[in-house]
Tab-separated table of C-alpha atoms in Angstrom:
chain	number	residue	atom	x	y	z
C	275	UNK	CA	-3.688	67.949	36.035
C	276	UNK	CA	-5.077	66.014	33.036
C	277	UNK	CA	-5.918	69.246	31.258
C	278	UNK	CA	-2.412	70.642	31.843
C	279	UNK	CA	-0.836	67.408	30.606
C	280	UNK	CA	-2.969	67.526	27.456
C	281	UNK	CA	-1.891	71.099	26.757
C	282	UNK	CA	1.768	70.170	27.222
C	283	UNK	CA	1.434	67.200	24.867
C	284	UNK	CA	-0.270	69.408	22.274
C	285	UNK	CA	2.584	71.916	22.448
C	286	UNK	CA	5.140	69.143	22.020
C	287	UNK	CA	3.182	67.797	19.073
C	288	UNK	CA	3.144	71.128	17.292
C	289	UNK	CA	6.893	71.302	17.777
C	290	UNK	CA	7.241	67.824	16.263
C	291	UNK	CA	4.832	68.088	13.381
C	292	UNK	CA	4.081	71.637	12.359
C	293	UNK	CA	7.474	73.261	12.253
C	294	UNK	CA	9.085	74.926	9.275
C	295	UNK	CA	12.757	74.256	9.891
C	296	UNK	CA	15.244	71.734	11.217
C	297	UNK	CA	17.709	69.240	9.798
C	298	UNK	CA	15.286	66.307	9.965
C	299	UNK	CA	12.600	68.326	8.210
C	300	UNK	CA	14.896	69.312	5.348
C	301	UNK	CA	16.234	65.768	5.193
C	302	UNK	CA	12.721	64.470	4.581
C	303	UNK	CA	12.299	66.922	1.719
C	304	UNK	CA	15.623	65.874	0.191
C	305	UNK	CA	14.565	62.224	0.388
C	306	UNK	CA	11.222	63.093	-1.193
C	307	UNK	CA	12.970	64.797	-4.097
C	308	UNK	CA	15.408	61.920	-4.595
C	309	UNK	CA	12.630	59.324	-4.525
C	310	UNK	CA	9.745	60.948	-6.368
C	311	UNK	CA	10.996	63.874	-8.488
C	312	UNK	CA	12.918	63.158	-11.674
C	313	UNK	CA	15.696	65.430	-12.890
C	314	UNK	CA	13.336	66.967	-15.463
C	315	UNK	CA	10.733	67.888	-12.807
C	316	UNK	CA	8.282	65.020	-13.240
C	317	UNK	CA	6.714	63.706	-10.013
C	318	UNK	CA	6.423	59.915	-10.241
C	319	UNK	CA	3.549	57.975	-8.665
C	320	UNK	CA	5.025	54.476	-8.394
C	321	UNK	CA	1.786	52.960	-7.119
C	322	UNK	CA	-0.015	53.943	-10.334
C	323	UNK	CA	2.310	52.542	-12.964
C	324	UNK	CA	4.894	55.316	-12.534
C	325	UNK	CA	2.468	57.789	-14.060
C	326	UNK	CA	2.347	61.498	-13.303
C	327	UNK	CA	-0.708	63.660	-12.720
C	328	UNK	CA	-1.681	67.250	-12.096
C	329	UNK	CA	-2.271	66.460	-8.407
C	330	UNK	CA	1.298	65.237	-7.968
C	331	UNK	CA	2.807	68.171	-9.832
C	332	UNK	CA	0.681	70.582	-7.797
C	333	UNK	CA	1.668	68.993	-4.501
C	334	UNK	CA	5.321	68.987	-5.535
C	335	UNK	CA	5.203	72.656	-6.491
C	336	UNK	CA	3.450	73.542	-3.236
C	337	UNK	CA	5.986	71.632	-1.146
C	338	UNK	CA	8.812	73.350	-3.040
C	339	UNK	CA	7.418	76.704	-1.934
C	340	UNK	CA	6.975	75.527	1.647
C	341	UNK	CA	10.581	74.290	1.717
C	342	UNK	CA	11.827	77.487	0.030
C	343	UNK	CA	13.291	75.466	-2.851
C	344	UNK	CA	12.932	77.691	-5.906
C	345	UNK	CA	15.133	75.607	-8.203
C	346	UNK	CA	12.966	72.525	-7.642
C	347	UNK	CA	9.820	74.608	-8.031
C	348	UNK	CA	11.013	75.895	-11.397
C	349	UNK	CA	11.808	72.373	-12.625
C	350	UNK	CA	8.396	71.117	-11.581
C	351	UNK	CA	6.631	74.098	-13.098
C	352	UNK	CA	8.523	73.747	-16.387
C	353	UNK	CA	7.623	70.060	-16.722
C	354	UNK	CA	4.010	70.782	-15.787
C	355	UNK	CA	3.752	73.613	-18.289
C	356	UNK	CA	5.292	71.577	-21.103
C	357	UNK	CA	3.410	68.340	-20.494
C	358	UNK	CA	0.132	69.055	-18.682
C	359	UNK	CA	-0.816	72.683	-19.335
C	360	UNK	CA	-1.920	71.887	-22.882
C	361	UNK	CA	-5.626	72.739	-22.866
C	362	UNK	CA	-6.910	75.962	-24.386
C	363	UNK	CA	-9.047	76.775	-21.324
C	364	UNK	CA	-6.037	77.167	-18.940
C	365	UNK	CA	-6.873	73.948	-17.099
C	366	UNK	CA	-4.330	71.107	-17.086
C	367	UNK	CA	-4.743	67.608	-18.468
C	368	UNK	CA	-4.796	65.353	-15.461
C	369	UNK	CA	-2.773	62.245	-16.355
C	370	UNK	CA	0.481	61.507	-18.142
C	371	UNK	CA	2.196	58.137	-18.411
C	372	UNK	CA	2.794	55.020	-20.465
C	373	UNK	CA	0.146	54.594	-23.133
C	374	UNK	CA	-0.999	51.332	-24.732
C	375	UNK	CA	1.469	51.892	-27.589
C	376	UNK	CA	4.340	52.059	-25.040
C	377	UNK	CA	4.764	55.785	-25.663
C	378	UNK	CA	4.973	58.097	-22.644
C	379	UNK	CA	2.536	60.945	-23.150
C	380	UNK	CA	-0.844	62.347	-22.074
C	381	UNK	CA	-3.268	59.576	-21.119
C	382	UNK	CA	-6.427	61.588	-20.429
C	383	UNK	CA	-7.076	65.158	-21.569
C	384	UNK	CA	-9.801	65.762	-18.996
C	385	UNK	CA	-8.730	67.886	-16.038
C	386	UNK	CA	-8.780	67.058	-12.320
C	387	UNK	CA	-9.864	70.071	-10.306
C	388	UNK	CA	-7.733	69.312	-7.267
C	389	UNK	CA	-4.670	69.357	-9.525
C	390	UNK	CA	-5.638	72.698	-11.036
C	391	UNK	CA	-6.331	74.188	-7.612
C	392	UNK	CA	-3.018	72.929	-6.216
C	393	UNK	CA	-1.010	74.223	-9.188
C	394	UNK	CA	-2.646	77.660	-8.951
C	395	UNK	CA	-2.259	77.684	-5.155
C	396	UNK	CA	1.450	76.890	-5.502
C	397	UNK	CA	2.023	79.503	-8.215
C	398	UNK	CA	0.401	82.306	-6.232
C	399	UNK	CA	2.215	81.347	-3.029
C	400	UNK	CA	5.461	81.222	-5.027
C	401	UNK	CA	4.737	84.662	-6.476
C	402	UNK	CA	4.268	86.072	-2.987
C	403	UNK	CA	7.314	84.307	-1.556
C	404	UNK	CA	9.785	85.098	-4.336
C	405	UNK	CA	8.235	88.326	-5.712
C	406	UNK	CA	7.678	86.830	-9.157
C	407	UNK	CA	4.891	88.441	-11.195
C	408	UNK	CA	5.070	85.781	-13.912
C	409	UNK	CA	4.010	83.128	-11.405
C	410	UNK	CA	1.144	85.329	-10.263
C	411	UNK	CA	-0.039	85.965	-13.822
C	412	UNK	CA	-0.066	82.250	-14.638
C	413	UNK	CA	-1.714	81.311	-11.353
C	414	UNK	CA	-4.400	83.954	-11.795
C	415	UNK	CA	-5.247	82.597	-15.257
C	416	UNK	CA	-5.791	79.152	-13.785
C	417	UNK	CA	-7.936	80.523	-10.953
C	418	UNK	CA	-10.122	82.337	-13.478
C	419	UNK	CA	-10.428	79.162	-15.546
C	420	UNK	CA	-11.510	77.159	-12.501
C	421	UNK	CA	-14.184	79.738	-11.696
C	422	UNK	CA	-15.401	79.979	-15.305
C	423	UNK	CA	-15.440	76.280	-16.184
C	424	UNK	CA	-15.944	74.269	-13.012
C	425	UNK	CA	-18.237	76.223	-10.688
C	426	UNK	CA	-21.843	75.127	-10.182
C	427	UNK	CA	-24.535	76.028	-7.667
C	428	UNK	CA	-26.223	73.487	-5.452
C	429	UNK	CA	-28.855	74.574	-2.933
C	430	UNK	CA	-27.364	78.071	-2.973
C	431	UNK	CA	-23.798	76.885	-2.367
C	432	UNK	CA	-20.852	77.403	-4.711
C	433	UNK	CA	-19.238	74.033	-5.431
C	434	UNK	CA	-16.562	73.016	-7.932
C	435	UNK	CA	-16.917	70.025	-10.228
C	436	UNK	CA	-14.142	67.396	-9.951
C	437	UNK	CA	-13.447	67.826	-13.657
C	438	UNK	CA	-14.733	69.525	-16.773
C	439	UNK	CA	-16.253	66.407	-18.278
C	440	UNK	CA	-18.254	63.505	-16.893
C	441	UNK	CA	-19.596	64.609	-13.516
C	442	UNK	CA	-22.991	66.168	-14.262
C	443	UNK	CA	-26.141	64.248	-15.121
C	444	UNK	CA	-29.766	65.211	-15.498
C	445	UNK	CA	-30.629	64.390	-11.901
C	446	UNK	CA	-27.325	64.547	-10.038
C	447	UNK	CA	-23.801	65.920	-9.738
C	448	UNK	CA	-20.935	63.681	-8.627
C	449	UNK	CA	-18.310	65.313	-6.401
C	450	UNK	CA	-15.140	64.308	-4.601
C	451	UNK	CA	-15.051	66.072	-1.202
C	452	UNK	CA	-11.255	65.772	-1.039
C	453	UNK	CA	-10.951	68.026	-4.089
C	454	UNK	CA	-12.310	70.871	-1.930
C	455	UNK	CA	-9.338	72.880	-0.605
C	456	UNK	CA	-10.583	75.848	1.488
C	457	UNK	CA	-7.155	77.436	2.222
C	458	UNK	CA	-6.563	77.789	-1.516
C	459	UNK	CA	-9.887	79.566	-2.067
C	460	UNK	CA	-8.965	82.077	0.588
C	461	UNK	CA	-5.813	82.939	-1.346
C	462	UNK	CA	-7.626	82.969	-4.699
C	463	UNK	CA	-9.810	85.813	-3.409
C	464	UNK	CA	-6.710	88.025	-3.446
C	465	UNK	CA	-6.100	87.617	-7.198
C	466	UNK	CA	-9.459	86.903	-8.853
C	467	UNK	CA	-13.163	87.587	-8.225
C	468	UNK	CA	-13.071	88.384	-4.500
C	469	UNK	CA	-16.803	87.992	-3.836
C	470	UNK	CA	-16.955	84.655	-5.654
C	471	UNK	CA	-13.981	83.123	-3.878
C	472	UNK	CA	-14.961	84.420	-0.437
C	473	UNK	CA	-18.378	82.816	-0.893
C	474	UNK	CA	-16.819	79.626	-2.270
C	475	UNK	CA	-14.524	79.473	0.740
C	476	UNK	CA	-17.390	79.859	3.229
C	477	UNK	CA	-19.608	77.477	1.269
C	478	UNK	CA	-16.853	74.862	1.135
C	479	UNK	CA	-16.656	74.740	4.936
C	480	UNK	CA	-20.448	74.457	5.131
C	481	UNK	CA	-20.578	71.810	2.420
C	482	UNK	CA	-17.835	69.640	3.886
C	483	UNK	CA	-19.609	69.779	7.230
C	484	UNK	CA	-22.657	68.191	5.574
C	485	UNK	CA	-20.662	65.374	3.940
C	486	UNK	CA	-20.951	62.746	6.658
C	487	UNK	CA	-22.457	59.308	6.297
C	488	UNK	CA	-23.324	56.143	8.234
C	489	UNK	CA	-22.839	55.677	11.963
C	490	UNK	CA	-19.222	56.746	11.480
C	491	UNK	CA	-20.243	60.274	10.398
C	492	UNK	CA	-17.431	60.407	7.840
C	493	UNK	CA	-17.236	61.808	4.296
C	494	UNK	CA	-17.284	59.435	1.340
C	495	UNK	CA	-14.546	59.370	-1.267
C	496	UNK	CA	-17.231	60.191	-3.857
C	497	UNK	CA	-20.682	61.642	-3.274
C	498	UNK	CA	-23.718	62.584	-5.348
C	499	UNK	CA	-25.715	65.799	-5.088
C	500	UNK	CA	-29.362	65.126	-5.866
C	501	UNK	CA	-32.708	66.791	-5.389
C	502	UNK	CA	-33.019	64.779	-2.183
C	503	UNK	CA	-29.718	65.998	-0.804
C	504	UNK	CA	-26.288	64.439	-0.367
C	505	UNK	CA	-25.803	60.739	-1.004
C	506	UNK	CA	-22.881	58.391	-1.408
C	507	UNK	CA	-22.194	57.959	-5.111
C	508	UNK	CA	-23.651	54.708	-6.454
C	509	UNK	CA	-21.046	54.718	-9.238
C	510	UNK	CA	-18.036	54.482	-6.911
C	511	UNK	CA	-17.012	52.442	-3.859
C	512	UNK	CA	-18.983	53.852	-0.941
C	513	UNK	CA	-16.056	54.227	1.405
C	514	UNK	CA	-14.126	56.709	3.479
C	515	UNK	CA	-10.561	56.110	2.416
C	516	UNK	CA	-7.787	57.061	0.028
C	517	UNK	CA	-9.421	60.295	-1.149
C	518	UNK	CA	-11.587	61.478	1.725
C	519	UNK	CA	-8.757	61.407	4.271
C	520	UNK	CA	-7.616	64.715	2.772
C	521	UNK	CA	-10.751	66.483	3.996
C	522	UNK	CA	-9.362	66.089	7.528
C	523	UNK	CA	-6.110	67.712	6.423
C	524	UNK	CA	-7.650	70.668	4.596
C	525	UNK	CA	-10.134	71.465	7.366
C	526	UNK	CA	-7.423	71.170	10.028
C	527	UNK	CA	-5.210	73.531	8.034
C	528	UNK	CA	-8.056	76.011	8.181
C	529	UNK	CA	-8.231	75.747	11.991
C	530	UNK	CA	-11.491	73.763	11.822
C	531	UNK	CA	-11.967	70.611	13.914
C	532	UNK	CA	-12.840	68.123	11.153
C	533	UNK	CA	-15.768	65.754	11.668
C	534	UNK	CA	-15.690	65.587	15.489
C	535	UNK	CA	-18.162	62.672	15.552
C	536	UNK	CA	-16.078	60.849	12.978
C	537	UNK	CA	-12.906	61.462	14.960
C	538	UNK	CA	-14.527	59.849	17.999
C	539	UNK	CA	-15.321	56.778	15.897
C	540	UNK	CA	-11.753	56.643	14.571
C	541	UNK	CA	-10.492	56.898	18.146
C	542	UNK	CA	-12.720	53.981	19.193
C	543	UNK	CA	-11.484	51.825	16.321
C	544	UNK	CA	-7.868	52.639	17.122
C	545	UNK	CA	-8.233	51.849	20.813
C	546	UNK	CA	-9.988	48.553	20.070
C	547	UNK	CA	-7.809	47.351	17.184
C	548	UNK	CA	-4.512	49.057	17.972
C	549	UNK	CA	-4.351	50.515	14.477
C	550	UNK	CA	-6.260	52.750	12.077
C	551	UNK	CA	-7.850	51.173	8.992
C	552	UNK	CA	-6.997	52.267	5.470
C	553	UNK	CA	-10.698	52.602	4.680
C	554	UNK	CA	-14.158	52.229	6.180
C	555	UNK	CA	-17.259	51.062	4.336
C	556	UNK	CA	-20.021	53.663	4.657
C	557	UNK	CA	-22.681	51.879	2.599
C	558	UNK	CA	-26.098	50.967	3.978
C	559	UNK	CA	-25.199	47.279	4.121
C	560	UNK	CA	-21.860	47.853	5.869
C	561	UNK	CA	-21.005	45.476	8.708
C	562	UNK	CA	-18.283	45.432	11.331
C	563	UNK	CA	-16.162	43.416	8.900
C	564	UNK	CA	-16.320	46.318	6.461
C	565	UNK	CA	-13.726	48.211	8.491
C	566	UNK	CA	-10.648	47.386	6.438
C	567	UNK	CA	-8.062	45.077	7.958
C	568	UNK	CA	-5.401	46.946	5.977
C	569	UNK	CA	-3.660	49.506	8.148
C	570	UNK	CA	-3.556	53.116	7.001
C	571	UNK	CA	-0.184	54.425	5.788
C	572	UNK	CA	2.025	57.029	7.435
C	573	UNK	CA	0.432	60.046	5.787
C	574	UNK	CA	-3.005	59.070	7.080
C	575	UNK	CA	-1.651	58.687	10.619
C	576	UNK	CA	-0.028	62.111	10.316
C	577	UNK	CA	-3.324	63.673	9.251
C	578	UNK	CA	-5.204	62.033	12.120
C	579	UNK	CA	-2.520	63.262	14.500
C	580	UNK	CA	-3.024	66.782	13.157
C	581	UNK	CA	-6.813	66.506	13.430
C	582	UNK	CA	-6.750	65.133	16.979
C	583	UNK	CA	-4.467	67.998	17.995
C	584	UNK	CA	-7.162	70.394	16.748
C	585	UNK	CA	-9.856	68.521	18.678
C	586	UNK	CA	-7.882	68.731	21.926
C	587	UNK	CA	-6.852	65.080	22.244
C	588	UNK	CA	-3.157	65.821	22.609
C	589	UNK	CA	-2.148	62.415	23.959
C	590	UNK	CA	-3.635	60.460	21.060
C	591	UNK	CA	-2.283	63.055	18.663
C	592	UNK	CA	1.261	62.635	19.974
C	593	UNK	CA	1.000	58.848	19.847
C	594	UNK	CA	-0.179	58.882	16.246
C	595	UNK	CA	2.547	61.321	15.225
C	596	UNK	CA	5.178	58.908	16.558
C	597	UNK	CA	3.573	56.005	14.699
C	598	UNK	CA	3.445	58.086	11.521
C	599	UNK	CA	7.181	58.748	11.783
C	600	UNK	CA	7.909	55.057	12.339
C	601	UNK	CA	5.729	53.985	9.423
C	602	UNK	CA	7.347	56.432	7.023
C	603	UNK	CA	10.695	54.637	7.204
C	604	UNK	CA	9.109	51.491	5.731
C	605	UNK	CA	7.224	53.206	2.914
C	606	UNK	CA	9.800	53.293	0.159
C	607	UNK	CA	7.772	54.441	-2.849
C	608	UNK	CA	4.398	55.619	-1.525
C	609	UNK	CA	4.276	59.087	-3.101
C	610	UNK	CA	0.806	59.856	-1.746
C	611	UNK	CA	1.492	58.956	1.879
C	612	UNK	CA	4.842	60.778	1.884
C	613	UNK	CA	3.221	63.875	0.366
C	614	UNK	CA	0.494	63.977	3.006
C	615	UNK	CA	3.090	63.512	5.741
C	616	UNK	CA	5.130	66.492	4.519
C	617	UNK	CA	2.018	68.661	4.178
C	618	UNK	CA	1.207	67.995	7.825
C	619	UNK	CA	4.800	68.826	8.763
C	620	UNK	CA	4.374	72.189	7.032
C	621	UNK	CA	0.833	72.765	8.258
C	622	UNK	CA	1.566	76.051	9.979
C	623	UNK	CA	2.974	77.514	6.753
C	624	UNK	CA	-0.147	76.843	4.712
């Protein structure tokens, strides 16, 4: 009886969270556009000084495809092309906002690989959806640039640097696991070097499976690849939080149960505290108090709901999906959380 009930709850959850139509679903997208996308196609991150970044533009473009909204896609793409796609190597500058001189312009000309991957992913999906060769041509250029400029080998695995500059040292490479987006690599194999991207896809699943630290068995926001193996980066907060939560989303999208040991720990924390923390300290000196007292936002709850549905815990999944919906109504300007929530809603279309 318990097994049957779990299956029923899982089915209900997929109807609630991973559907591609419905008035409520489209209403959420309309609210997202009204709140975060300017008339000129700039996605605004209110929590970071109203700046824009390649990640936000890429997510916005991808959501436009998933919601079959070509006019919004074209606005986003135009702004991105005019303001971020300025480098000669076909990678985008990563940040745009208010500079020290009060002028709104590029802040940092380095790229952010997750932004480049998301923009290319969106362009190629748009090309396939709307039969537009220009999108495909542009997306393919970006994919080739990612392969040519950002790929490195580590212990036989293909991995992508987080950016062109600043992440390699003599004895280590610093990576952000949440910049690894396996579903995109699968699509890239259809337009660029097939052997490279098929290997990168397989290696990314393997690599993410190795990125687990402390008793919580969770990935860090930033990690270091050294001769001794994987370590938490000493140059960044040694936490599972704002960034690493996306690894659960991307693996779940690829039909992989993400970090099963970590999910069990998250479940324990939730059942004991009645909420899920925004971050967890993974460092060697972490104590019980290092589990953040700040509650995770809606988008995190949505991702956990998605992940628990993949692991077979349908009841917890359904409960978290309801809490995610409730939380979303109180998050007025949290671009990141809202974006993650919508990506989970459209999970079956990715």
